[in-house]
């Protein structure tokens, strides 16, 4: 439960299997992790920032902590710690996969470059705003409830079957995303950014 490089110690110094952070594997800290519960580079996360199936942040693999670690719940140069640092399979943050936070990911509900997110960013079929079609906002739309260069619209802006604002397709978020509800370059998000099938506001 201390810090530093140790093996099966509960104090500080060089040890392994401790509950601290710093270059560890499978911890619950943040930094270079896969399958975290924070944000970072991941796919199928609920967060944002390039991650894969993470719910944390940073580059990690199956981690619920932070830092570069593998099966750690601490921090420091450890293995099987419960802290943070370089680890895999942690629940912290950093570059990770399977995160539910922020970063480029797929199947995320956060924000960043992701596919199937529920946040905002580049996505299709979001509930945000941006480049989308079938929005419930106004701006370059067709069949809207506003005014401005429209075709059968009751809004404003050039759009087609939108109820939001911005160029999007079937999105209710904002900013380039596909079927996402998070933020960033994602697909199937419910957030904002360049989206398709969005109902938010924002343009390409």
XYZ file of C-alpha atoms in Angstrom, residues 92-200:
109
model
C -7.809 4.457 -14.456
C -6.993 6.731 -17.341
C -4.559 7.032 -20.227
C -4.352 5.385 -23.632
C -6.661 2.395 -23.216
C -9.114 0.097 -24.978
C -12.628 -0.679 -23.873
C -12.953 2.587 -21.923
C -16.211 4.252 -21.071
C -14.806 7.772 -20.961
C -13.176 9.991 -23.549
C -10.969 9.344 -26.611
C -10.984 7.821 -30.070
C -13.054 4.694 -29.517
C -15.706 2.439 -30.974
C -18.926 1.565 -29.201
C -18.309 4.383 -26.696
C -20.766 6.538 -24.882
C -18.201 9.285 -24.288
C -16.448 11.703 -26.608
C -13.563 11.618 -29.086
C -12.742 9.561 -32.176
C -15.061 6.610 -31.614
C -17.724 4.474 -33.258
C -21.043 3.596 -31.713
C -20.623 6.198 -28.957
C -23.298 7.943 -27.012
C -21.360 11.212 -26.810
C -20.584 13.914 -29.348
C -18.131 14.240 -32.243
C -17.834 12.793 -35.738
C -20.648 10.250 -35.720
C -23.653 8.955 -37.603
C -27.093 8.451 -36.132
C -26.421 10.769 -33.189
C -28.695 12.863 -31.135
C -26.431 15.886 -31.354
C -25.888 18.577 -33.937
C -23.550 19.114 -36.893
C -23.375 17.651 -40.388
C -26.530 15.554 -40.393
C -29.700 14.786 -42.244
C -33.095 14.350 -40.661
C -32.321 16.845 -37.868
C -34.722 18.748 -35.708
C -32.735 22.002 -35.873
C -32.256 24.698 -38.470
C -29.541 25.481 -41.039
C -29.351 24.309 -44.595
C -32.284 21.957 -44.221
C -35.211 20.602 -46.162
C -38.492 19.896 -44.430
C -37.466 22.066 -41.413
C -39.448 24.323 -39.169
C -37.353 27.420 -39.963
C -36.539 29.686 -42.881
C -33.669 30.270 -45.349
C -33.171 28.551 -48.692
C -35.423 25.629 -47.877
C -37.610 23.151 -49.701
C -40.822 22.379 -47.888
C -39.337 23.672 -44.610
C -40.876 25.481 -41.725
C -37.484 26.251 -40.179
C -34.323 27.997 -41.372
C -31.224 26.794 -43.232
C -30.565 24.355 -46.065
C -31.418 20.839 -44.852
C -33.345 17.717 -45.658
C -35.773 16.247 -43.185
C -33.950 17.826 -40.226
C -35.422 18.930 -36.957
C -32.153 20.309 -35.599
C -29.456 22.597 -36.951
C -26.417 21.867 -39.112
C -25.741 19.493 -41.998
C -26.416 16.030 -40.555
C -28.202 12.759 -41.219
C -30.483 11.176 -38.655
C -28.421 12.614 -35.765
C -29.552 14.160 -32.534
C -26.016 15.074 -31.384
C -23.374 17.387 -32.771
C -20.056 17.142 -34.604
C -18.977 14.428 -37.087
C -20.131 11.215 -35.416
C -21.879 7.983 -36.357
C -24.361 6.445 -33.998
C -22.542 7.964 -31.001
C -23.744 9.667 -27.890
C -20.268 10.873 -26.867
C -17.835 13.436 -28.229
C -15.179 13.165 -30.968
C -14.739 11.205 -34.201
C -17.224 8.412 -33.559
C -20.028 6.393 -35.108
C -23.416 5.729 -33.570
C -23.066 8.521 -30.966
C -25.737 10.494 -29.196
C -23.464 13.523 -28.822
C -22.444 16.398 -31.063
C -20.179 16.847 -34.098
C -20.269 15.923 -37.770
C -23.021 13.344 -37.672
C -25.508 11.536 -39.796
C -29.044 11.119 -38.554
C -28.518 13.799 -35.846
C -31.096 16.065 -34.291
C -28.642 18.642 -32.866
